[in-house]
Short mmCIF file of C-alpha atoms and ligand atoms in Angstrom, two decimals:
data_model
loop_
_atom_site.label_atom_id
_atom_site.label_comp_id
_atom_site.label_asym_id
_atom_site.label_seq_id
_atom_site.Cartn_x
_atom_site.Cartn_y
_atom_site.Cartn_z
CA UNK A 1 -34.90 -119.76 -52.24
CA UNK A 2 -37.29 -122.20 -53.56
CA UNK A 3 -39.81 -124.24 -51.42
CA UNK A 4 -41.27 -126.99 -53.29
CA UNK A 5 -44.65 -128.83 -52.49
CA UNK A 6 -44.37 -130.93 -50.04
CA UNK A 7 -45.63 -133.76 -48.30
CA UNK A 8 -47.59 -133.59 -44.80
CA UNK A 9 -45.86 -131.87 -41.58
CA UNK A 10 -45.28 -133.59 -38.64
CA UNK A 11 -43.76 -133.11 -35.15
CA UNK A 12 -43.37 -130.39 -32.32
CA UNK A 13 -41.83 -126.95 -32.52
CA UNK A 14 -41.87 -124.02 -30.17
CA UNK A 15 -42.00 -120.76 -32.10
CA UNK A 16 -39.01 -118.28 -31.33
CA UNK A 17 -39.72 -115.83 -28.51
CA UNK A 18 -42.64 -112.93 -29.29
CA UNK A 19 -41.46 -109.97 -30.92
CA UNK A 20 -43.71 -107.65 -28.90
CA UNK A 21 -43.30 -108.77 -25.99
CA UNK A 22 -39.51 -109.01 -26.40
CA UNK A 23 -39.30 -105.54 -27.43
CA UNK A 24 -40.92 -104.49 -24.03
CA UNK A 25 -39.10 -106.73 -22.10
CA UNK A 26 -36.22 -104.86 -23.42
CA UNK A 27 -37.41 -101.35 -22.74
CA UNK A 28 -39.57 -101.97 -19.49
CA UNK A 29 -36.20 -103.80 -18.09
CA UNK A 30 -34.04 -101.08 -19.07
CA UNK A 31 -36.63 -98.68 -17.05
CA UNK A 32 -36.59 -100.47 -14.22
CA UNK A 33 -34.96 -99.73 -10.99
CA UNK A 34 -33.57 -103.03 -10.58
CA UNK A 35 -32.05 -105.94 -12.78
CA UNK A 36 -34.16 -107.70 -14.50
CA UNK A 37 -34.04 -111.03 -15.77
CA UNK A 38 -35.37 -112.11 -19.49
CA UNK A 39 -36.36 -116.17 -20.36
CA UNK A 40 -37.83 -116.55 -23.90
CA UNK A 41 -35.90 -113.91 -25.19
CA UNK A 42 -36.27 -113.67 -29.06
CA UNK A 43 -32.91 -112.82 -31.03
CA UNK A 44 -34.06 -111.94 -34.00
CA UNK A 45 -32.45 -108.18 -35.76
CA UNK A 46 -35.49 -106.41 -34.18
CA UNK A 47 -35.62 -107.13 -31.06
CA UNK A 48 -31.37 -107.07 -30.96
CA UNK A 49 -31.94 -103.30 -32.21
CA UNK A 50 -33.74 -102.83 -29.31
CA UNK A 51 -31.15 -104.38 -27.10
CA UNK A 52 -28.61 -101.78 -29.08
CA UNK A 53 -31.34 -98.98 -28.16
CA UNK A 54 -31.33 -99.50 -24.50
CA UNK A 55 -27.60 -99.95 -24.35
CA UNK A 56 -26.83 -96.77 -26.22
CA UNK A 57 -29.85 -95.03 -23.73
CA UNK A 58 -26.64 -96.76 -20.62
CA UNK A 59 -28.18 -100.15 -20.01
CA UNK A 60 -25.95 -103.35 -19.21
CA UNK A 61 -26.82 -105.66 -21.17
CA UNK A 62 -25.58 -109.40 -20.14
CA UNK A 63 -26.24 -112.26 -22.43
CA UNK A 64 -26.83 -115.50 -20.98
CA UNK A 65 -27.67 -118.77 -22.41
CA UNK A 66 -29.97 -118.64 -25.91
CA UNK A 67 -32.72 -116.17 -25.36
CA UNK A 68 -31.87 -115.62 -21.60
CA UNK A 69 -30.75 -112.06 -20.56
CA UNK A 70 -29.96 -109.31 -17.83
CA UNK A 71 -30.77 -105.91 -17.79
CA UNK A 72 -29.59 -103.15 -15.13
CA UNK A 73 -31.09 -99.94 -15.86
CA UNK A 74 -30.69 -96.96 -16.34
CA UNK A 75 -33.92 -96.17 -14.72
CA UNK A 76 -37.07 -94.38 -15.49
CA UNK A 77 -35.68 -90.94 -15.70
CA UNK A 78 -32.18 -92.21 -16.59
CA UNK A 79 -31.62 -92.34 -20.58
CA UNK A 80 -28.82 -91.15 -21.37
CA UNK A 81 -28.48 -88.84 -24.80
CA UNK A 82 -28.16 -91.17 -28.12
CA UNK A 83 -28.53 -91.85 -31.71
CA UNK A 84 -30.52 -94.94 -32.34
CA UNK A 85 -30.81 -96.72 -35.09
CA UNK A 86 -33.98 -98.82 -34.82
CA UNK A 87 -33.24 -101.15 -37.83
CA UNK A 88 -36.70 -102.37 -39.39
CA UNK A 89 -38.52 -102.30 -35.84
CA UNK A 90 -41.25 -100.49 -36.30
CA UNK A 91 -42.00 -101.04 -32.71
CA UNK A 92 -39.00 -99.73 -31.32
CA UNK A 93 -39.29 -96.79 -33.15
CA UNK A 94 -43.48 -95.80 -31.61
CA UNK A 95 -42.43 -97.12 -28.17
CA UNK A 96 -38.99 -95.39 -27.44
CA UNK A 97 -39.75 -91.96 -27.97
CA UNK A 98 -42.94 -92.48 -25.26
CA UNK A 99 -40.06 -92.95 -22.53
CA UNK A 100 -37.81 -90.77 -23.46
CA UNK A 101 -39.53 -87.72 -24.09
CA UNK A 102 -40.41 -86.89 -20.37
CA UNK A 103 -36.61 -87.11 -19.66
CA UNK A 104 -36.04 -83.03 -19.02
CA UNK A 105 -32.74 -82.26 -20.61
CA UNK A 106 -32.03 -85.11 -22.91
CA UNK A 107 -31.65 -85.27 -26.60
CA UNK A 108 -31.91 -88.52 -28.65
CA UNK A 109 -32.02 -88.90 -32.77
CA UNK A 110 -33.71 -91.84 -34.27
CA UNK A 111 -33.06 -93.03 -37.86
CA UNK A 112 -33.47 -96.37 -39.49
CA UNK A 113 -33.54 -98.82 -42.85
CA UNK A 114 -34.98 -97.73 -45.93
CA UNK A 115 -38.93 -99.31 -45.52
CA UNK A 116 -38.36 -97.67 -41.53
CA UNK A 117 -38.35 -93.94 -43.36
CA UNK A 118 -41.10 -94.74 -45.44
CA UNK A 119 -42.90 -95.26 -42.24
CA UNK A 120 -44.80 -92.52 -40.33
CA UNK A 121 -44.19 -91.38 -36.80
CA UNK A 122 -46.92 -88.58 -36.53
CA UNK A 123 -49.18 -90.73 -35.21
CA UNK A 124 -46.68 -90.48 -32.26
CA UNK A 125 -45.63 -87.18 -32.53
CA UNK A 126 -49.00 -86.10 -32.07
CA UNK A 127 -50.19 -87.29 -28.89
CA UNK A 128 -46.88 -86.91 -27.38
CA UNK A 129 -46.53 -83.07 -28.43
CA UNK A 130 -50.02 -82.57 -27.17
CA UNK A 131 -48.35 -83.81 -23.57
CA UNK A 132 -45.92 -80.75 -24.13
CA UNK A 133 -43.08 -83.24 -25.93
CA UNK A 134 -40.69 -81.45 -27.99
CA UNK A 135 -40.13 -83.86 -31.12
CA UNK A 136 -38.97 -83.00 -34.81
CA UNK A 137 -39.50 -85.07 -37.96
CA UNK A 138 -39.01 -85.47 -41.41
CA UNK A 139 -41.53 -83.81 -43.34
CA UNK A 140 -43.04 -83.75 -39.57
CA UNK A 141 -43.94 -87.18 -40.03
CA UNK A 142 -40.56 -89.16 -40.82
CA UNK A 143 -38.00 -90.13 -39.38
CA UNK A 144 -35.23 -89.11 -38.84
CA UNK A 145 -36.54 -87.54 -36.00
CA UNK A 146 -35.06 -85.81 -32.87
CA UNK A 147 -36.84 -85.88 -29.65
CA UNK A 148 -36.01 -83.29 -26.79
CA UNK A 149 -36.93 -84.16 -23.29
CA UNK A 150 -39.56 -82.30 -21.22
CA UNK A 151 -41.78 -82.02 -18.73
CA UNK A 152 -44.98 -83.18 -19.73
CA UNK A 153 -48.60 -83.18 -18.50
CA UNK A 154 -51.25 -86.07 -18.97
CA UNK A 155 -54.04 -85.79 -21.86
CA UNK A 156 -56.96 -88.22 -22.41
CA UNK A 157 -56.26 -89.24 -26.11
CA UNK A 158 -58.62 -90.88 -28.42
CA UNK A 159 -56.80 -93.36 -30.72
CA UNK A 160 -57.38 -92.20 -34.44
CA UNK A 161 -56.27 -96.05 -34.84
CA UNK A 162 -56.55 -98.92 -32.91
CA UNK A 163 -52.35 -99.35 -32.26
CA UNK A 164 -50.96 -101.17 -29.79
CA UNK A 165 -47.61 -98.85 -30.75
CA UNK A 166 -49.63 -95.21 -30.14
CA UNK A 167 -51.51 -97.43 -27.20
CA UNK A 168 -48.40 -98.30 -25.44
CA UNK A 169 -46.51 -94.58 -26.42
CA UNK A 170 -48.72 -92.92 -24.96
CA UNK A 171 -49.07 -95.20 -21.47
CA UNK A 172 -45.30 -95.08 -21.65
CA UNK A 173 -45.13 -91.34 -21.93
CA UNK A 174 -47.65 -91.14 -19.15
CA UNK A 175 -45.35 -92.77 -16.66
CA UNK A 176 -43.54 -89.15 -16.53
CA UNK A 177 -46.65 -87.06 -16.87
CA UNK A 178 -48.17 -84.63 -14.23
CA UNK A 179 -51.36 -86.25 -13.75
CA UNK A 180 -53.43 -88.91 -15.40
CA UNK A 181 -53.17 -90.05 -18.59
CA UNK A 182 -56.13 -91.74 -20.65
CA UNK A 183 -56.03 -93.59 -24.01
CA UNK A 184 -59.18 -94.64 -25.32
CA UNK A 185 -59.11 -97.67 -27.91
CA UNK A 186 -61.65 -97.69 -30.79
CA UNK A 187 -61.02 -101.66 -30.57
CA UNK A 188 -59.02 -103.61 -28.08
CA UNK A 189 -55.37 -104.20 -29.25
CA UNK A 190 -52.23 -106.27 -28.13
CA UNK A 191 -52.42 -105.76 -24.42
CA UNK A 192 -49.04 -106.63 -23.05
CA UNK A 193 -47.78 -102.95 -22.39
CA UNK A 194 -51.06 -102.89 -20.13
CA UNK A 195 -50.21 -106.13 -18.64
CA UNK A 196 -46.17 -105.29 -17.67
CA UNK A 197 -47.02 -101.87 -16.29
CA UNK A 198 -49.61 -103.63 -13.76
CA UNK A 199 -47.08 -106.38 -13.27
CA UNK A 200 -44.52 -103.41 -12.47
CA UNK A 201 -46.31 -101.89 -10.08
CA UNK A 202 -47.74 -99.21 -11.72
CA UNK A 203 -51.52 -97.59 -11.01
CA UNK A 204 -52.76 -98.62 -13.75
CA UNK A 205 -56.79 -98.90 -14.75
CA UNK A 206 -58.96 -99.57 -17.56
CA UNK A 207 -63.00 -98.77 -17.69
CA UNK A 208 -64.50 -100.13 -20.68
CA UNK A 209 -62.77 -98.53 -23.51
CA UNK A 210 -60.61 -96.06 -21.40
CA UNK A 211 -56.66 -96.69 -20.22
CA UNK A 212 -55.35 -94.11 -16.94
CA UNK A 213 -52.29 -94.33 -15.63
CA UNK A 214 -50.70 -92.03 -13.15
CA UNK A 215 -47.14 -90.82 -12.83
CA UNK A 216 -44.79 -93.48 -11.09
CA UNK A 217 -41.45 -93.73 -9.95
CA UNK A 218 -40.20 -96.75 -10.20
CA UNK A 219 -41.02 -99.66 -12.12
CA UNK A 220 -40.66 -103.35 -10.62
CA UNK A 221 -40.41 -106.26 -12.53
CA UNK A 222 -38.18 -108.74 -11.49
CA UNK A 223 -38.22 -111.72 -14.12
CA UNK A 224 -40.17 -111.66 -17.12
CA UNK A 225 -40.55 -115.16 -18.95
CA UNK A 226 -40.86 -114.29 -22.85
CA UNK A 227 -43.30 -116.98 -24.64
CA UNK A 228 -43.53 -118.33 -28.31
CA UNK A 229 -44.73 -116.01 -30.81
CA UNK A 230 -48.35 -117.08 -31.85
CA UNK A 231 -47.51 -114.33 -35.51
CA UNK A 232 -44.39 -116.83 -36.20
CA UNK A 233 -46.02 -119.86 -35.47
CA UNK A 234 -48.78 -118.47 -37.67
CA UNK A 235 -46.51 -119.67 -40.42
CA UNK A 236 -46.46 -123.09 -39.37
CA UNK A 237 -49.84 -123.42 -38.46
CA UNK A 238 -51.39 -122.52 -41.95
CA UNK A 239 -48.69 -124.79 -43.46
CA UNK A 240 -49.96 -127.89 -41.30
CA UNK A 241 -53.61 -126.62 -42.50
CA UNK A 242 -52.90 -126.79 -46.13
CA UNK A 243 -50.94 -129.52 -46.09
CA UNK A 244 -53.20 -132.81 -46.59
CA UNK A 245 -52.14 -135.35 -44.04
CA UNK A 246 -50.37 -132.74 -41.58
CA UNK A 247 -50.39 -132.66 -37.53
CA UNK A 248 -48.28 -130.75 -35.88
CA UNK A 249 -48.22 -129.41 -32.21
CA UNK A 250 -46.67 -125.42 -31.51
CA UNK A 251 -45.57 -125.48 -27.69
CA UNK A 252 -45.08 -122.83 -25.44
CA UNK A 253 -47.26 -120.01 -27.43
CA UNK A 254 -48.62 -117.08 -26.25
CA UNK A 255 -52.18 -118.00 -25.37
CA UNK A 256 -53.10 -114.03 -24.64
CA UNK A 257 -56.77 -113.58 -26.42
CA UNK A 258 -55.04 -109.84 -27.84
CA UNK A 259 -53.15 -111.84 -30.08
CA UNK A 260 -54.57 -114.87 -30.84
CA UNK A 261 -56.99 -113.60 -33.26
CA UNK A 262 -55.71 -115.43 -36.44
CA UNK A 263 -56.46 -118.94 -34.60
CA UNK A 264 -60.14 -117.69 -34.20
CA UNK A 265 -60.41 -116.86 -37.48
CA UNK A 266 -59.06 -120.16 -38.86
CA UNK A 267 -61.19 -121.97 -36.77
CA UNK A 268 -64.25 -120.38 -38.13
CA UNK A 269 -63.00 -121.20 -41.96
CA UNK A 270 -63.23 -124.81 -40.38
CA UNK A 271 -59.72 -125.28 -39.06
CA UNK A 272 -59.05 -127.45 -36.31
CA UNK A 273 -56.78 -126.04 -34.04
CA UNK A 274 -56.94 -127.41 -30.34
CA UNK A 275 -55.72 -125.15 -27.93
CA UNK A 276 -56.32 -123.43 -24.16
CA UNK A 277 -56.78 -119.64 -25.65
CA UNK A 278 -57.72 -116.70 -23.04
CA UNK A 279 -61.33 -115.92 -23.02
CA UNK A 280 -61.82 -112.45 -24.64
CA UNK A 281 -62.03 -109.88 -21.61
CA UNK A 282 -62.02 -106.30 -22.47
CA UNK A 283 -62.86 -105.01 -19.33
CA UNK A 284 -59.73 -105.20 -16.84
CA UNK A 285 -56.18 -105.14 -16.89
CA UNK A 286 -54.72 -108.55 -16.38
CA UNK A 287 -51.13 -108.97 -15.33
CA UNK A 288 -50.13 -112.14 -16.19
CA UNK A 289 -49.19 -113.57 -20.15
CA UNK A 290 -50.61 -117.09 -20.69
CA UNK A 291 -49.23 -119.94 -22.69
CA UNK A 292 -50.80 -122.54 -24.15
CA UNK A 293 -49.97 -125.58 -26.62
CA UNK A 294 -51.65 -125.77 -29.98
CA UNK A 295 -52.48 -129.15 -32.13
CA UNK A 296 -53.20 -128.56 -35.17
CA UNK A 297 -54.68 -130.77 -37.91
CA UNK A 298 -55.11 -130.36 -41.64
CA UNK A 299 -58.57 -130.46 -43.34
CA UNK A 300 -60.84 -128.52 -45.77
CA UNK A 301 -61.70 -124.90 -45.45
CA UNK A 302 -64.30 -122.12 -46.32
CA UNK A 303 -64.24 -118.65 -46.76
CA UNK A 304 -64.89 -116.46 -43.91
CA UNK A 305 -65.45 -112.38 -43.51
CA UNK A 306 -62.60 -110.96 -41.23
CA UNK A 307 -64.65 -107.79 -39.51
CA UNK A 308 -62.99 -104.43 -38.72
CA UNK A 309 -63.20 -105.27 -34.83
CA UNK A 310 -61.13 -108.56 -35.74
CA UNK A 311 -58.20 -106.44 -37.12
CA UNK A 312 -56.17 -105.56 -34.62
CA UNK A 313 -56.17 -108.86 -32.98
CA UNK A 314 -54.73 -110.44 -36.13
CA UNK A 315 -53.19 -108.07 -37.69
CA UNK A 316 -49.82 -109.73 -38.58
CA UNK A 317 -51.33 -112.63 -39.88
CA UNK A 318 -53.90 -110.99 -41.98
CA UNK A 319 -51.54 -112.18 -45.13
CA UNK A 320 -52.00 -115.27 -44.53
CA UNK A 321 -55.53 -115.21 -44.07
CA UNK A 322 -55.32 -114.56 -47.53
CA UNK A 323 -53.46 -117.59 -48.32
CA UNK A 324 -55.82 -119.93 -46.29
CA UNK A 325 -58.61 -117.95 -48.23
CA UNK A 326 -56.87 -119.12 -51.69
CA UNK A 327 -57.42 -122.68 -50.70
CA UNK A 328 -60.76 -122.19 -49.71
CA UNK A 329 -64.30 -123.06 -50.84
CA UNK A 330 -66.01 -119.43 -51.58
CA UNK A 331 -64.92 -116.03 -51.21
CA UNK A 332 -62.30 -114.76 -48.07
CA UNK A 333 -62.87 -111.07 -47.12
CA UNK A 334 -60.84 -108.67 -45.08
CA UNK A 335 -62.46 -105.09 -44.04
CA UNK A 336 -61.07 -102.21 -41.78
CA UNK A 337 -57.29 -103.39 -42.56
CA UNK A 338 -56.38 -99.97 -44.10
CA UNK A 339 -53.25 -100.36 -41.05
CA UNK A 340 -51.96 -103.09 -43.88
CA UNK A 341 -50.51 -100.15 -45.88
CA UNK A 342 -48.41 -98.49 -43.57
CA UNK A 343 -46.69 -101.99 -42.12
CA UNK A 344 -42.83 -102.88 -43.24
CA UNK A 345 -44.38 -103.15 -46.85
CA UNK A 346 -48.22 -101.49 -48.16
CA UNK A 347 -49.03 -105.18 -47.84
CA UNK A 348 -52.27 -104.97 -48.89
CA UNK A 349 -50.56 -104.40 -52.03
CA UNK A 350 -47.39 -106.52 -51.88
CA UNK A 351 -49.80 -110.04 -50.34
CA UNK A 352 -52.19 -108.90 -53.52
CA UNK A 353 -49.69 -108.41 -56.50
CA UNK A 354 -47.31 -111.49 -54.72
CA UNK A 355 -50.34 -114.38 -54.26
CA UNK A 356 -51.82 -113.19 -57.77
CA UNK A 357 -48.52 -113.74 -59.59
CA UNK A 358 -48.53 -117.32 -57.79
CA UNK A 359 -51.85 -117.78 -59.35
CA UNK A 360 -54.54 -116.86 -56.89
CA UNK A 361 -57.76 -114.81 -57.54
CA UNK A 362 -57.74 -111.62 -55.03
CA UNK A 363 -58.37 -107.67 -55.52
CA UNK A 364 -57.13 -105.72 -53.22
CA UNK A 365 -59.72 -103.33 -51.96
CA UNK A 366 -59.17 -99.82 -50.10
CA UNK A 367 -58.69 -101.30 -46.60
CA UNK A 368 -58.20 -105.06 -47.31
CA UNK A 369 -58.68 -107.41 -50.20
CA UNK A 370 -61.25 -109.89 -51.66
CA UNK A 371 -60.02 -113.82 -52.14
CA UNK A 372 -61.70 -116.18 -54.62
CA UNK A 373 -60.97 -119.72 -53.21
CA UNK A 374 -59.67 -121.71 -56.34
CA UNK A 375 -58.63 -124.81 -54.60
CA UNK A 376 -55.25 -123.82 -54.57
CA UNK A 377 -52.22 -122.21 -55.80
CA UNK A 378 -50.03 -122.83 -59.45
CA UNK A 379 -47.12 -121.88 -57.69
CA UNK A 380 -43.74 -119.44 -59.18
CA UNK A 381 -41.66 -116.48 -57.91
CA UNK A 382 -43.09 -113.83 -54.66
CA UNK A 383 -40.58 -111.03 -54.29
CA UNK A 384 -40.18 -110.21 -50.05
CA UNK A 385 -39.98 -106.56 -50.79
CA UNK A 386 -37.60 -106.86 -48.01
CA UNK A 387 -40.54 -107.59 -45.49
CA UNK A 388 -39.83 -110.73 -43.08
CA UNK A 389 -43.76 -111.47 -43.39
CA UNK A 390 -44.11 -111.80 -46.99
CA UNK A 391 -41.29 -113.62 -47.44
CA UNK A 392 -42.44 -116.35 -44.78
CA UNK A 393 -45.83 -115.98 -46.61
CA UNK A 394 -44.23 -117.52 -49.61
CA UNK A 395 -41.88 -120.61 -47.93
CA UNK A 396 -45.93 -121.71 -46.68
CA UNK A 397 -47.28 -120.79 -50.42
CA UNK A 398 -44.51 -122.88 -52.07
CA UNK A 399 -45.38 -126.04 -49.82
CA UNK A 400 -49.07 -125.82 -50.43
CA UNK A 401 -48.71 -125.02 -54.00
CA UNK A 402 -48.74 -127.29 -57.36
CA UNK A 403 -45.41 -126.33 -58.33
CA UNK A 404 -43.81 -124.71 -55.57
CA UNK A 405 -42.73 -121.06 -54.93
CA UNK A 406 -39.23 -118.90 -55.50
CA UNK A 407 -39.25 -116.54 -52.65
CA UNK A 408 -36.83 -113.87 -53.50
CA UNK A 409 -35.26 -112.11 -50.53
CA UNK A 410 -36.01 -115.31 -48.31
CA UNK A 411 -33.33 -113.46 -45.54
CA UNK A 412 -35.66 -110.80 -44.38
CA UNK A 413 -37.16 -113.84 -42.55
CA UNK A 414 -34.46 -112.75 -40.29
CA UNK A 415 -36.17 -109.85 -38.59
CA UNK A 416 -38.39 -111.67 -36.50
CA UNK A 417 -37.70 -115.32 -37.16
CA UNK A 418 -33.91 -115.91 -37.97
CA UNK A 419 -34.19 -119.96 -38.31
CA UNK A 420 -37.59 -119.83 -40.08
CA UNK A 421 -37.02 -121.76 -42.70
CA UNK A 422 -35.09 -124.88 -40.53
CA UNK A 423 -37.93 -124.82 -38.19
CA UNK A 424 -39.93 -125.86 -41.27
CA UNK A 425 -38.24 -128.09 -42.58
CA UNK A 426 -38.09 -129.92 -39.35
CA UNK A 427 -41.61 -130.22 -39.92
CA UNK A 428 -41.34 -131.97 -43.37
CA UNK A 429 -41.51 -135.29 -43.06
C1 S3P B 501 -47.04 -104.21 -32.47
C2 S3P B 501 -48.27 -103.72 -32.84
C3 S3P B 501 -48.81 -103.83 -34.21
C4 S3P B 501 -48.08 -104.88 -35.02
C5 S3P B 501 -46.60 -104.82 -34.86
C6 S3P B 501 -46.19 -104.97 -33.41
C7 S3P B 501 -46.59 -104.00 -31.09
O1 S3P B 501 -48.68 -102.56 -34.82
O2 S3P B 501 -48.42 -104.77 -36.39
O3 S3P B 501 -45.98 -105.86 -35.62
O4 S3P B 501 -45.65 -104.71 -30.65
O5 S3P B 501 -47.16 -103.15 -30.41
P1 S3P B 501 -49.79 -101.42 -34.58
O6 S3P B 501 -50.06 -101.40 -33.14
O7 S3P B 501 -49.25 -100.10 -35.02
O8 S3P B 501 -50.96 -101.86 -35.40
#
C-alpha cells in the first residue's frame, strides 16, 4: 500500500473507540452481576477477541448498532472452563488470567498468533503465583499457558515495570483475594482499571504510589460510554503536524491525563494542539473517563528529551515521537523505553531499522533511540512486521515524506484501527 505525499489535512474525525478501555469494558461487563451496556465500543480484531474470550468464559454477548453492545455475565466467580485464543491482544492475554485465576475449580488454556508467543507472560505469572495461583507456561514464561483456579490471598506487589497490564492483573486478581491487595507503581500508568473498579463499586484506594483493594462480591456498572482512542488519533494528529497547511479537529477523545502523554510531548517540540486535557493527579482514584476535542494545527518543530517518568503515559505513541523527531530542528531522545522491545514487535528495533530505510538519522539505543532532525524524510518501503502500529507509522511517514512510503502489510492496521487508512484519507483534501 503506498501513501504518497500529500497536500494539507483538513476536517473532523472521531478516532475509533479506545482499545484499553474497550478491552475492560469487555471483561469488567462480563464480571458483573448485571447487564451491562457498552457505547463507543471499538471493533477492531482485539478487542472482538476479547468479546470471543468472555463468550467462551458463558457471557451473552448482544450486538447492537456500530460499537454499541450488551453484556450479561457470567459473574465474578462465574467463568466457565475454556480455551481462548487471544489473537494479537496483548492485553487480553495480562488481564484475563487476573480474573480467572481465583475461580476455585476452573481450568482455562490461553494460546495466540505468532508475535502473541513471542510475548512474555511471567511478568503475570509471577505476582499471581505469589497470591497462591496455579498457572503453567511455556518455557514458564510463554504462552500457551494453562491457568488453574484457586483460592488466593492478597500480596503487596512492587511493579518490576510500570504496566498498566501487571497493574490491572493484579487489582483484578485481588477482587477474589482473602484480604488486601497492594500494587505499588514505580510511575503512574493508564488508570482506567482503577477508575472502573471505583465506578463498580469496589473499595478501592490509592496513597501516593500504593493501589489496595479488598475482596468484593459483586461488581456494578451499569453503562459504560467507550471514548475515542487518543493512541489512534495519534496517527492523525502527527500527520496534521507535518503536513504544512493542515488543521484538523479529533472529537470525542479520551481526555484522561494517563494517556494523553504523547500530546504533552508534542506540545513541548512546539506543536499546537488545543485541547481540555485532565490535570495530572497522581494522588486519588478518580471514577469518571473524560473527553475532550483536540484542534490541531501544523507548524515547525524541535527536538525534545522524552524522560523515563514520561514513558508509560505515551507509550504507544513513542514511534511516532520518532517520526515528529525526524522532522525536527535538533536531536529527539527517548530514555527508559526498554518496554518498546517486548510490544507486538521489539519496536525499538522495527521504528529504528523501518524510519532509517525511509531515510531518517536515528540509533536505536538500549532502552529507546536517538533522532537527528533532518528536515524530513526521502521516503520508500517500511515493512509492518505484522504490528498495527508500525504499519500506521508508515501511511503518516509516506504523507510527510518527499517521495512517499510503501507500507508492506498495511492490514495489520486492522487490530486496533480497522478503517485507518479511510479515516485518512478523509482528511486529504
Ligand atoms: C495497555 C497497556 C500498555 C500498552 C498496551 C495496552 C493496557 O502495556 O502498551 O497497548 O490496556 O493496559 P503495558 O501496560 O504492559 O506497558
Amino acid at each position: 500500500m503506498k501513501f504518497d505525499p500529500s497536500g494539507p489535512l483538513k476536517g473532523t474525525l472521531r478516532a475509533p473507540g479506545d482499545k484499553s478501555m474497550s478491552h475492560r469494558a469487555a471483561l469488567f461487563g462480563a464480571m458483573s452481576a448485571d447487564p451491562v451496556h457498552v457505547t463507543g465500543y471499538l471493533d477492531a480484531a482485539d478487542t472482538r477477541s476479547t468479546l470471543s474470550a468472555v463468550h467462551a468464559l458463558g457471557a451473552l454477548v448482544e450486538e447492537g448498532a456500530p460499537g454499541t453492545l450488551t453484556i450479561r455475565g457470567p459473574g465474578l466467580r462465574g467463568a466457565g472452563d475454556a480455551h481462548i485464543d487471544v489473537g494479537n491482544a496483548g492485553t487480553l492475554m495480562r488481564l484475563l488470567p487476573g480474573w480467572l485465576a481465583g475461580q476455585r475449580g476452573g481450568q482455562w488454556t490461553f494460546d495466540g498468533d505468532e508475535s502473541i508467543r513471542r510475548r512474555p507472560v511471567d511478568r503475570i505469572a509471577k505476582p499471581l503465583r505469589a497470591m497462591g495461583a496455579d498457572i503453567e507456561a511455556t518455557d514458564d514464561r510463554l504462552p500457551p499457558f494453562t491457568v488453574r483456579g484457586t483460592q488466593l490471598r492478597g500480596i503487596e506487589y512492587a511493579l518490576p515495570v510500570a504496566s498498566a497490564q501487571i497493574k490491572s492483573c493484579v487489582l483484578m486478581a485481588g477482587l477474589l483475594a482473602e484480604g488486601t491487595t497492594t500494587v505499588v507503581e514505580p510511575e503512574p500508568s493508564r488508570d482506567h482499571t482503577e477508575r472502573l473498579l471505583a465506578r463498580a463499586g469496589c473499595h478501592i484506594t490509592r496513597d501516593g504510589d500504593r493501589i489496595s483493594l479488598t475482596q468484593h462480591d459483586e461488581l456494578e456498572l451499569g453503562a459504560i460510554h467507550v471514548p475515542g482512542d487518543p493512541s489512534s488519533a495519534a496517527f492523525h494528529i502527527a500527520a496534521a503536524v507535518l503536513v504544512k497547511g493542515s488543521r484538523i479537529v479529533i472529537s470525542d477523545m479520551s481526555a484522561n491525563w494517563t494517556r494523553v502523554g504523547f500530546v504533552r510531548i508534542l506540545e513541548r517540540m512546539g506543536g499546537v494542539v488545543v485541547g481540555d486535557l485532565e490535570t495530572p493527579d497522581a494522588s486519588a482514584i478518580r471514577s469518571d473517563e473524560p473527553v475532550t476535542e483536540l484542534d490541531v494545527t501544523a507548524g515547525p518543530l524541535v527536538g525534545t528529551v522524552v524522560e523515563p517518568h514520561e514513558v508509560p503515559l505515551a507509550i504507544d505513541e513513542l514511534p511516532l515521537v520518532a517520526l515528529l523527531g525526524c522532522f525536527a530542528e535538533g536531536e529527539t531522545v527517548v530514555t527508559g523505553a526498554a518496554e518498546l522491545r517486548v510490544k507486538e514487535s521489539d519496536r525499538i528495533a522495527t521504528v529504528v531499522d523501518g524510519l532509517r530505510g525511509l531515510g531518517a538519522d536515528i540509533e536505536a539505543t538500549d532502552d529507546g533511540f536517538v533522532v537527528q532532525g533532518t528536515g524530513g524524510l526521502r521516503g520508500g518501503t517500511i515493512a509492518s512486521h505484522g504490528d498495527h502500529r508500525l504499519a500506521m507509522l508508515g501511511a503518516v511517514a509516506g504523507l510527510a515524506s518527499a517521495e512517499g512510503v510503501t507500507v508492506d502489510g498495511m492490514e495489520a492496521a486492522a487490530v486496533s484501527y480497522p478503517g485507518f487508512e479511510s479515516d485518512l484519507r478523509s482528511l486529504l483534501t
